[in-house]
Amino acid sequence: MQLISLQVLDLQALDLQALWLTLRLALSTTALLLLLALPLAWWIASGRGLGRVLVQAMVALPLVLPPTVLGYYLLVAMGPLTAPGRLLMRVFGHPLAFSFTGLLIGSAIYSLPFAVQPLVAGFGGVDASYLEAAAGLGASPWRTFRSVVLPLTRSSLLTSAVLAFTHTVGEFGVVLMLGGNIPGAKRTLSISLYDQVQDFNYGAANRTALVLLGMSLVALAAIYLLPGLQKTNGRQADVVR
Amino acid sequence: MSAKTQTGKLLEVTMAHRVGALSLRVEFALTQPWTVLFGPSGSGKTTVLRAIAGFVRPDTGRIVYGPQERTLVNTAEGVFVPTHKRPVRSAAQAARLFPQMTVKENVAYGMGWGSHPADERQVLVEVMELMRLTTLAERRPKELSGGEQQRAAVARAVAAAVAFDGVGDRVDKAMLLLDEPFAGLDGRLRDELAVGLRDWLARWQVPVLSVSHDVGECYLLGAEVVRMADGQVMEQGPVETVLESERARLLARLHAHD
């Protein structure tokens, strides 16, 4: 029964540096992803055409690509052996691989589809006649987006943020490739868990796994718990007409 | 200051457009404070209105807004001013109130760009009263009946049109476009609202182009009428002239039932 001892609060045994890095990385990635995903999803949702199809396919690529493949390409791209890597090195002053910025970029690319897809679905569900109503009142596209589209798609926004967060918390392959499993500095919880299992330290692994499970569960529960976030796609208002 | 040019034209529309089975080909100019596009459903009225608002891009044509002859559409020269940059405010037939806002917030949505916020507050109060919305101010759209939603939607466009003051623009008054603004309302209330709105808007010199298939409404507004059928303008003039035959036909039918 030692396997399921629930000493989660025994923080001494938990890799606190890994927990801190994981949280910092997941929160930064979520913030960065929302900044990227909002305009991108809006652009994808608001039209047709080959360009949009291609972009959507590229955004979805991390869904099917083995994370280690993505991590490998990013490692090469960020490393000193390629022209883009050297350019990035000059911009940031240090090699991006094995740095927090490198991890952040990798995580953002890896979790991009999880941030973009809910938003595309949400934006696509907004009745176009609301956009016309706003434009007919003189609202610019940007004002329409802020004052009409975003309030109608709050639930999609939350889903997008939570998925980006949880997906980043759980990622392994990209971080392993880009972070290099440098103890303390660039080791996240999921990699710490892997190391603990490799060391046959099942007690520690158990706690790490539980923390990861708890984080995911709490984040997902937020989607279902927060009131008033369900079915707000603006369809209920005009039932009468 | 009047919105008319020296030629007296508020708006000139020349357009050809094909939608589904309808082949639209219209040419008319507006000169009166309130003009009604009149005709049976499917005659192309709404499409014309949507082209002026900027929601429909005509296949060919030219739309020029009277004051300072501002070109909104000129397909020959590739001119197409986007909706929100036109000196035009519009309300579609479906209310489409923003569900997350109260009635008052909805009505005030198109205001707030003017340079006289104090005046705008007064305008908001007056519009709310005019459209009998004062007691509904804090309600959400889903708590309103269909007729109430429609009144709020019309009020929203009216407020936006009056508040328009052409900041950064050469145009001083916006034109108001209303698609079947009174269609869902009962007789007496409709009459009061229509007359009240006409008089109030005349005070602000906001020109109106509305769409209707209701003869009574045209007489009530004392409006200029552009009669459309099958995508063409059949006749244009004062309501008494243009709709006399229509009125006679309706009266005859009424008497036949006696």
PDB file of C-alpha atoms in Angstrom, chain B residues 3-252:
ATOM      1  CA  ALA B   3     -28.496  67.946 -44.749  1.00  0.00           C
ATOM      2  CA  LYS B   4     -29.557  68.842 -48.279  1.00  0.00           C
ATOM      3  CA  THR B   5     -27.219  69.879 -51.024  1.00  0.00           C
ATOM      4  CA  GLN B   6     -27.897  72.659 -53.479  1.00  0.00           C
ATOM      5  CA  THR B   7     -29.607  70.139 -55.724  1.00  0.00           C
ATOM      6  CA  GLY B   8     -31.770  69.065 -52.787  1.00  0.00           C
ATOM      7  CA  LYS B   9     -30.692  65.448 -53.037  1.00  0.00           C
ATOM      8  CA  LEU B  10     -30.057  63.630 -49.778  1.00  0.00           C
ATOM      9  CA  LEU B  11     -29.014  60.387 -51.345  1.00  0.00           C
ATOM     10  CA  GLU B  12     -28.603  59.090 -54.877  1.00  0.00           C
ATOM     11  CA  VAL B  13     -28.779  55.375 -55.555  1.00  0.00           C
ATOM     12  CA  THR B  14     -28.099  53.661 -58.859  1.00  0.00           C
ATOM     13  CA  MET B  15     -27.530  49.966 -58.609  1.00  0.00           C
ATOM     14  CA  ALA B  16     -27.899  46.613 -60.314  1.00  0.00           C
ATOM     15  CA  HIS B  17     -27.625  43.485 -58.276  1.00  0.00           C
ATOM     16  CA  ARG B  18     -28.556  39.864 -58.667  1.00  0.00           C
ATOM     17  CA  VAL B  19     -29.625  37.829 -55.622  1.00  0.00           C
ATOM     18  CA  GLY B  20     -31.100  34.396 -56.220  1.00  0.00           C
ATOM     19  CA  ALA B  21     -34.030  34.722 -58.605  1.00  0.00           C
ATOM     20  CA  LEU B  22     -34.301  38.475 -58.131  1.00  0.00           C
ATOM     21  CA  SER B  23     -32.627  40.782 -60.580  1.00  0.00           C
ATOM     22  CA  LEU B  24     -32.475  44.177 -58.968  1.00  0.00           C
ATOM     23  CA  ARG B  25     -32.158  47.318 -61.076  1.00  0.00           C
ATOM     24  CA  VAL B  26     -32.999  50.571 -59.325  1.00  0.00           C
ATOM     25  CA  GLU B  27     -32.310  54.254 -59.655  1.00  0.00           C
ATOM     26  CA  PHE B  28     -33.724  56.878 -57.346  1.00  0.00           C
ATOM     27  CA  ALA B  29     -32.818  59.962 -55.339  1.00  0.00           C
ATOM     28  CA  LEU B  30     -34.082  60.977 -51.930  1.00  0.00           C
ATOM     29  CA  THR B  31     -35.115  64.554 -51.274  1.00  0.00           C
ATOM     30  CA  GLN B  32     -37.586  64.358 -48.378  1.00  0.00           C
ATOM     31  CA  PRO B  33     -36.974  64.002 -44.639  1.00  0.00           C
ATOM     32  CA  TRP B  34     -38.721  60.608 -44.547  1.00  0.00           C
ATOM     33  CA  THR B  35     -38.938  58.282 -47.520  1.00  0.00           C
ATOM     34  CA  VAL B  36     -40.506  54.847 -47.532  1.00  0.00           C
ATOM     35  CA  LEU B  37     -39.398  52.051 -49.824  1.00  0.00           C
ATOM     36  CA  PHE B  38     -42.754  50.432 -50.423  1.00  0.00           C
ATOM     37  CA  GLY B  39     -43.506  47.145 -52.093  1.00  0.00           C
ATOM     38  CA  PRO B  40     -44.448  43.498 -51.642  1.00  0.00           C
ATOM     39  CA  SER B  41     -42.021  41.108 -50.022  1.00  0.00           C
ATOM     40  CA  GLY B  42     -39.434  39.861 -52.490  1.00  0.00           C
ATOM     41  CA  SER B  43     -39.392  43.115 -54.414  1.00  0.00           C
ATOM     42  CA  GLY B  44     -35.844  43.922 -53.322  1.00  0.00           C
ATOM     43  CA  LYS B  45     -36.496  46.665 -50.748  1.00  0.00           C
ATOM     44  CA  THR B  46     -34.326  45.179 -48.055  1.00  0.00           C
ATOM     45  CA  THR B  47     -31.476  44.522 -50.480  1.00  0.00           C
ATOM     46  CA  VAL B  48     -31.473  48.178 -51.490  1.00  0.00           C
ATOM     47  CA  LEU B  49     -31.429  49.204 -47.828  1.00  0.00           C
ATOM     48  CA  ARG B  50     -28.586  46.783 -47.094  1.00  0.00           C
ATOM     49  CA  ALA B  51     -26.599  48.126 -50.034  1.00  0.00           C
ATOM     50  CA  ILE B  52     -26.913  51.670 -48.685  1.00  0.00           C
ATOM     51  CA  ALA B  53     -25.889  50.448 -45.222  1.00  0.00           C
ATOM     52  CA  GLY B  54     -22.885  48.631 -46.683  1.00  0.00           C
ATOM     53  CA  PHE B  55     -23.894  45.024 -46.011  1.00  0.00           C
ATOM     54  CA  VAL B  56     -24.460  44.254 -49.689  1.00  0.00           C
ATOM     55  CA  ARG B  57     -21.916  45.021 -52.376  1.00  0.00           C
ATOM     56  CA  PRO B  58     -23.877  45.842 -55.543  1.00  0.00           C
ATOM     57  CA  ASP B  59     -22.756  44.117 -58.741  1.00  0.00           C
ATOM     58  CA  THR B  60     -22.644  47.520 -60.361  1.00  0.00           C
ATOM     59  CA  GLY B  61     -23.723  50.917 -59.195  1.00  0.00           C
ATOM     60  CA  ARG B  62     -23.133  54.142 -57.398  1.00  0.00           C
ATOM     61  CA  ILE B  63     -24.406  55.390 -54.055  1.00  0.00           C
ATOM     62  CA  VAL B  64     -23.734  59.008 -53.172  1.00  0.00           C
ATOM     63  CA  TYR B  65     -24.648  60.630 -49.876  1.00  0.00           C
ATOM     64  CA  GLY B  66     -26.083  64.085 -50.433  1.00  0.00           C
ATOM     65  CA  PRO B  67     -24.226  66.487 -48.218  1.00  0.00           C
ATOM     66  CA  GLN B  68     -20.840  67.222 -49.738  1.00  0.00           C
ATOM     67  CA  GLU B  69     -21.624  64.512 -52.319  1.00  0.00           C
ATOM     68  CA  ARG B  70     -19.822  61.778 -50.457  1.00  0.00           C
ATOM     69  CA  THR B  71     -19.445  58.632 -52.555  1.00  0.00           C
ATOM     70  CA  LEU B  72     -20.212  55.486 -50.551  1.00  0.00           C
ATOM     71  CA  VAL B  73     -20.179  53.067 -53.456  1.00  0.00           C
ATOM     72  CA  ASN B  74     -18.838  53.388 -56.952  1.00  0.00           C
ATOM     73  CA  THR B  75     -18.195  50.009 -58.517  1.00  0.00           C
ATOM     74  CA  ALA B  76     -16.655  51.555 -61.640  1.00  0.00           C
ATOM     75  CA  GLU B  77     -13.939  53.162 -59.522  1.00  0.00           C
ATOM     76  CA  GLY B  78     -13.745  50.372 -56.976  1.00  0.00           C
ATOM     77  CA  VAL B  79     -15.056  52.562 -54.162  1.00  0.00           C
ATOM     78  CA  PHE B  80     -16.751  50.733 -51.308  1.00  0.00           C
ATOM     79  CA  VAL B  81     -16.838  52.485 -47.949  1.00  0.00           C
ATOM     80  CA  PRO B  82     -17.167  49.929 -45.114  1.00  0.00           C
ATOM     81  CA  THR B  83     -20.349  50.049 -43.063  1.00  0.00           C
ATOM     82  CA  HIS B  84     -18.951  51.582 -39.907  1.00  0.00           C
ATOM     83  CA  LYS B  85     -17.357  54.432 -41.830  1.00  0.00           C
ATOM     84  CA  ARG B  86     -20.585  55.444 -43.591  1.00  0.00           C
ATOM     85  CA  PRO B  87     -22.661  58.369 -42.365  1.00  0.00           C
ATOM     86  CA  VAL B  88     -25.489  55.888 -42.068  1.00  0.00           C
ATOM     87  CA  ARG B  89     -27.079  54.175 -39.063  1.00  0.00           C
ATOM     88  CA  SER B  90     -29.359  51.214 -39.527  1.00  0.00           C
ATOM     89  CA  ALA B  91     -31.675  48.740 -37.860  1.00  0.00           C
ATOM     90  CA  ALA B  92     -32.506  45.432 -39.484  1.00  0.00           C
ATOM     91  CA  GLN B  93     -35.908  43.841 -39.269  1.00  0.00           C
ATOM     92  CA  ALA B  94     -34.737  41.317 -36.667  1.00  0.00           C
ATOM     93  CA  ALA B  95     -34.101  43.147 -33.406  1.00  0.00           C
ATOM     94  CA  ARG B  96     -30.714  41.580 -32.574  1.00  0.00           C
ATOM     95  CA  LEU B  97     -30.307  43.336 -29.255  1.00  0.00           C
ATOM     96  CA  PHE B  98     -26.981  42.489 -27.634  1.00  0.00           C
ATOM     97  CA  PRO B  99     -28.012  39.855 -25.085  1.00  0.00           C
ATOM     98  CA  GLN B 100     -25.448  40.706 -22.426  1.00  0.00           C
ATOM     99  CA  MET B 101     -26.514  44.358 -22.208  1.00  0.00           C
ATOM    100  CA  THR B 102     -29.562  45.977 -20.652  1.00  0.00           C
ATOM    101  CA  VAL B 103     -32.097  47.794 -22.826  1.00  0.00           C
ATOM    102  CA  LYS B 104     -30.551  51.124 -21.904  1.00  0.00           C
ATOM    103  CA  GLU B 105     -27.032  49.908 -22.690  1.00  0.00           C
ATOM    104  CA  ASN B 106     -28.280  48.612 -26.011  1.00  0.00           C
ATOM    105  CA  VAL B 107     -29.912  51.917 -26.924  1.00  0.00           C
ATOM    106  CA  ALA B 108     -26.773  53.826 -25.913  1.00  0.00           C
ATOM    107  CA  TYR B 109     -24.470  51.486 -27.849  1.00  0.00           C
ATOM    108  CA  GLY B 110     -24.124  53.647 -30.958  1.00  0.00           C
ATOM    109  CA  MET B 111     -23.672  56.864 -28.975  1.00  0.00           C
ATOM    110  CA  GLY B 112     -20.643  58.151 -27.167  1.00  0.00           C
ATOM    111  CA  TRP B 113     -18.531  59.318 -30.086  1.00  0.00           C
ATOM    112  CA  GLY B 114     -19.981  62.775 -30.023  1.00  0.00           C
ATOM    113  CA  SER B 115     -18.244  65.753 -28.492  1.00  0.00           C
ATOM    114  CA  HIS B 116     -21.202  66.640 -26.263  1.00  0.00           C
ATOM    115  CA  PRO B 117     -21.782  63.806 -23.799  1.00  0.00           C
ATOM    116  CA  ALA B 118     -24.212  65.917 -21.769  1.00  0.00           C
ATOM    117  CA  ASP B 119     -26.422  66.428 -24.815  1.00  0.00           C
ATOM    118  CA  GLU B 120     -26.188  62.737 -25.538  1.00  0.00           C
ATOM    119  CA  ARG B 121     -27.539  61.837 -22.111  1.00  0.00           C
ATOM    120  CA  GLN B 122     -30.528  64.053 -22.853  1.00  0.00           C
ATOM    121  CA  VAL B 123     -30.971  62.408 -26.264  1.00  0.00           C
ATOM    122  CA  LEU B 124     -30.860  58.986 -24.634  1.00  0.00           C
ATOM    123  CA  VAL B 125     -33.579  59.957 -22.157  1.00  0.00           C
ATOM    124  CA  GLU B 126     -35.748  61.357 -24.937  1.00  0.00           C
ATOM    125  CA  VAL B 127     -35.325  58.340 -27.219  1.00  0.00           C
ATOM    126  CA  MET B 128     -36.149  55.961 -24.392  1.00  0.00           C
ATOM    127  CA  GLU B 129     -39.306  57.942 -23.635  1.00  0.00           C
ATOM    128  CA  LEU B 130     -40.252  58.278 -27.275  1.00  0.00           C
ATOM    129  CA  MET B 131     -40.074  54.521 -27.849  1.00  0.00           C
ATOM    130  CA  ARG B 132     -41.785  53.751 -24.485  1.00  0.00           C
ATOM    131  CA  LEU B 133     -38.739  52.008 -23.080  1.00  0.00           C
ATOM    132  CA  THR B 134     -38.147  54.006 -19.899  1.00  0.00           C
ATOM    133  CA  THR B 135     -39.697  51.406 -17.606  1.00  0.00           C
ATOM    134  CA  LEU B 136     -37.807  48.618 -19.384  1.00  0.00           C
ATOM    135  CA  ALA B 137     -34.411  50.339 -19.152  1.00  0.00           C
ATOM    136  CA  GLU B 138     -32.730  47.845 -16.836  1.00  0.00           C
ATOM    137  CA  ARG B 139     -34.185  44.684 -18.380  1.00  0.00           C
ATOM    138  CA  ARG B 140     -32.220  42.228 -20.481  1.00  0.00           C
ATOM    139  CA  PRO B 141     -33.358  41.500 -24.047  1.00  0.00           C
ATOM    140  CA  LYS B 142     -34.503  37.982 -23.176  1.00  0.00           C
ATOM    141  CA  GLU B 143     -36.955  39.485 -20.676  1.00  0.00           C
ATOM    142  CA  LEU B 144     -38.691  41.487 -23.407  1.00  0.00           C
ATOM    143  CA  SER B 145     -41.553  40.597 -25.717  1.00  0.00           C
ATOM    144  CA  GLY B 146     -40.963  40.609 -29.461  1.00  0.00           C
ATOM    145  CA  GLY B 147     -42.569  44.028 -29.841  1.00  0.00           C
ATOM    146  CA  GLU B 148     -40.498  45.462 -27.003  1.00  0.00           C
ATOM    147  CA  GLN B 149     -37.321  44.088 -28.537  1.00  0.00           C
ATOM    148  CA  GLN B 150     -38.215  45.698 -31.821  1.00  0.00           C
ATOM    149  CA  ARG B 151     -38.868  49.072 -30.201  1.00  0.00           C
ATOM    150  CA  ALA B 152     -35.517  48.877 -28.422  1.00  0.00           C
ATOM    151  CA  ALA B 153     -33.741  47.979 -31.667  1.00  0.00           C
ATOM    152  CA  VAL B 154     -35.315  50.948 -33.472  1.00  0.00           C
ATOM    153  CA  ALA B 155     -34.457  53.211 -30.534  1.00  0.00           C
ATOM    154  CA  ARG B 156     -30.855  51.983 -30.680  1.00  0.00           C
ATOM    155  CA  ALA B 157     -30.505  52.994 -34.337  1.00  0.00           C
ATOM    156  CA  VAL B 158     -32.336  56.296 -33.783  1.00  0.00           C
ATOM    157  CA  ALA B 159     -30.057  57.227 -30.879  1.00  0.00           C
ATOM    158  CA  ALA B 160     -26.978  56.345 -32.933  1.00  0.00           C
ATOM    159  CA  ALA B 161     -28.169  58.446 -35.870  1.00  0.00           C
ATOM    160  CA  VAL B 162     -28.935  61.493 -33.731  1.00  0.00           C
ATOM    161  CA  ALA B 163     -25.668  61.182 -31.794  1.00  0.00           C
ATOM    162  CA  PHE B 164     -23.678  61.023 -35.029  1.00  0.00           C
ATOM    163  CA  ASP B 165     -21.818  64.250 -35.378  1.00  0.00           C
ATOM    164  CA  GLY B 166     -19.344  63.382 -38.062  1.00  0.00           C
ATOM    165  CA  VAL B 167     -16.223  63.611 -35.939  1.00  0.00           C
ATOM    166  CA  GLY B 168     -13.327  63.300 -38.341  1.00  0.00           C
ATOM    167  CA  ASP B 169     -15.761  63.344 -41.207  1.00  0.00           C
ATOM    168  CA  ARG B 170     -17.031  65.930 -43.650  1.00  0.00           C
ATOM    169  CA  VAL B 171     -20.618  64.847 -43.174  1.00  0.00           C
ATOM    170  CA  ASP B 172     -22.706  66.485 -40.486  1.00  0.00           C
ATOM    171  CA  LYS B 173     -25.767  64.252 -40.292  1.00  0.00           C
ATOM    172  CA  ALA B 174     -26.185  60.533 -40.535  1.00  0.00           C
ATOM    173  CA  MET B 175     -29.018  59.008 -42.498  1.00  0.00           C
ATOM    174  CA  LEU B 176     -31.215  56.542 -40.655  1.00  0.00           C
ATOM    175  CA  LEU B 177     -32.216  53.279 -42.330  1.00  0.00           C
ATOM    176  CA  LEU B 178     -35.063  51.281 -40.787  1.00  0.00           C
ATOM    177  CA  ASP B 179     -36.277  47.948 -42.112  1.00  0.00           C
ATOM    178  CA  GLU B 180     -39.945  47.459 -41.219  1.00  0.00           C
ATOM    179  CA  PRO B 181     -39.550  49.456 -37.996  1.00  0.00           C
ATOM    180  CA  PHE B 182     -43.167  49.133 -36.887  1.00  0.00           C
ATOM    181  CA  ALA B 183     -44.101  45.787 -38.411  1.00  0.00           C
ATOM    182  CA  GLY B 184     -44.541  43.832 -35.179  1.00  0.00           C
ATOM    183  CA  LEU B 185     -46.469  46.516 -33.305  1.00  0.00           C
ATOM    184  CA  ASP B 186     -50.197  46.826 -32.679  1.00  0.00           C
ATOM    185  CA  GLY B 187     -52.244  49.518 -34.438  1.00  0.00           C
ATOM    186  CA  ARG B 188     -52.635  52.276 -31.889  1.00  0.00           C
ATOM    187  CA  LEU B 189     -49.128  52.023 -30.431  1.00  0.00           C
ATOM    188  CA  ARG B 190     -47.661  51.811 -33.915  1.00  0.00           C
ATOM    189  CA  ASP B 191     -49.455  55.018 -34.952  1.00  0.00           C
ATOM    190  CA  GLU B 192     -48.282  56.938 -31.907  1.00  0.00           C
ATOM    191  CA  LEU B 193     -44.696  55.747 -32.214  1.00  0.00           C
ATOM    192  CA  ALA B 194     -44.500  56.426 -35.946  1.00  0.00           C
ATOM    193  CA  VAL B 195     -45.801  59.981 -35.685  1.00  0.00           C
ATOM    194  CA  GLY B 196     -43.752  60.701 -32.552  1.00  0.00           C
ATOM    195  CA  LEU B 197     -40.594  59.397 -34.155  1.00  0.00           C
ATOM    196  CA  ARG B 198     -41.199  61.312 -37.388  1.00  0.00           C
ATOM    197  CA  ASP B 199     -41.643  64.619 -35.592  1.00  0.00           C
ATOM    198  CA  TRP B 200     -38.745  64.090 -33.222  1.00  0.00           C
ATOM    199  CA  LEU B 201     -36.335  63.117 -36.000  1.00  0.00           C
ATOM    200  CA  ALA B 202     -37.447  66.082 -38.083  1.00  0.00           C
ATOM    201  CA  ARG B 203     -36.345  68.284 -35.194  1.00  0.00           C
ATOM    202  CA  TRP B 204     -32.874  66.753 -35.390  1.00  0.00           C
ATOM    203  CA  GLN B 205     -32.906  66.910 -39.198  1.00  0.00           C
ATOM    204  CA  VAL B 206     -32.004  63.256 -39.482  1.00  0.00           C
ATOM    205  CA  PRO B 207     -33.206  61.970 -42.853  1.00  0.00           C
ATOM    206  CA  VAL B 208     -34.876  58.566 -42.810  1.00  0.00           C
ATOM    207  CA  LEU B 209     -35.301  55.811 -45.366  1.00  0.00           C
ATOM    208  CA  SER B 210     -37.541  53.023 -44.123  1.00  0.00           C
ATOM    209  CA  VAL B 211     -38.901  49.868 -45.663  1.00  0.00           C
ATOM    210  CA  SER B 212     -42.571  48.977 -45.445  1.00  0.00           C
ATOM    211  CA  HIS B 213     -45.291  47.002 -47.141  1.00  0.00           C
ATOM    212  CA  ASP B 214     -47.999  48.745 -45.150  1.00  0.00           C
ATOM    213  CA  VAL B 215     -50.055  51.439 -46.902  1.00  0.00           C
ATOM    214  CA  GLY B 216     -51.379  52.806 -43.610  1.00  0.00           C
ATOM    215  CA  GLU B 217     -47.875  53.349 -42.315  1.00  0.00           C
ATOM    216  CA  CYS B 218     -46.931  55.386 -45.398  1.00  0.00           C
ATOM    217  CA  TYR B 219     -49.978  57.647 -44.991  1.00  0.00           C
ATOM    218  CA  LEU B 220     -49.297  57.987 -41.291  1.00  0.00           C
ATOM    219  CA  LEU B 221     -45.755  59.174 -41.875  1.00  0.00           C
ATOM    220  CA  GLY B 222     -46.862  61.442 -44.710  1.00  0.00           C
ATOM    221  CA  ALA B 223     -43.750  60.225 -46.369  1.00  0.00           C
ATOM    222  CA  GLU B 224     -42.381  60.319 -49.848  1.00  0.00           C
ATOM    223  CA  VAL B 225     -42.880  56.860 -51.330  1.00  0.00           C
ATOM    224  CA  VAL B 226     -40.644  54.892 -53.660  1.00  0.00           C
ATOM    225  CA  ARG B 227     -42.771  52.024 -54.880  1.00  0.00           C
ATOM    226  CA  MET B 228     -40.861  48.905 -55.851  1.00  0.00           C
ATOM    227  CA  ALA B 229     -41.888  45.676 -57.552  1.00  0.00           C
ATOM    228  CA  ASP B 230     -39.811  42.832 -58.974  1.00  0.00           C
ATOM    229  CA  GLY B 231     -36.544  44.597 -58.291  1.00  0.00           C
ATOM    230  CA  GLN B 232     -37.532  47.802 -60.073  1.00  0.00           C
ATOM    231  CA  VAL B 233     -38.654  51.249 -58.991  1.00  0.00           C
ATOM    232  CA  MET B 234     -42.178  51.642 -60.399  1.00  0.00           C
ATOM    233  CA  GLU B 235     -43.014  55.094 -59.148  1.00  0.00           C
ATOM    234  CA  GLN B 236     -41.847  57.787 -56.762  1.00  0.00           C
ATOM    235  CA  GLY B 237     -43.662  60.728 -55.208  1.00  0.00           C
ATOM    236  CA  PRO B 238     -45.880  61.894 -52.344  1.00  0.00           C
ATOM    237  CA  VAL B 239     -47.807  59.095 -50.685  1.00  0.00           C
ATOM    238  CA  GLU B 240     -51.174  60.454 -51.904  1.00  0.00           C
ATOM    239  CA  THR B 241     -50.082  60.208 -55.522  1.00  0.00           C
ATOM    240  CA  VAL B 242     -48.120  56.980 -55.494  1.00  0.00           C
ATOM    241  CA  LEU B 243     -50.371  54.898 -53.297  1.00  0.00           C
ATOM    242  CA  GLU B 244     -53.792  56.254 -54.372  1.00  0.00           C
ATOM    243  CA  SER B 245     -54.508  53.234 -56.515  1.00  0.00           C
ATOM    244  CA  GLU B 246     -53.268  50.952 -53.747  1.00  0.00           C
ATOM    245  CA  ARG B 247     -55.552  52.713 -51.275  1.00  0.00           C
ATOM    246  CA  ALA B 248     -58.525  52.495 -53.605  1.00  0.00           C
ATOM    247  CA  ARG B 249     -57.907  48.788 -54.090  1.00  0.00           C
ATOM    248  CA  LEU B 250     -57.755  48.206 -50.309  1.00  0.00           C
ATOM    249  CA  LEU B 251     -60.905  50.285 -49.723  1.00  0.00           C
ATOM    250  CA  ALA B 252     -62.746  48.392 -52.440  1.00  0.00           C
TER     251      ALA B 252
END
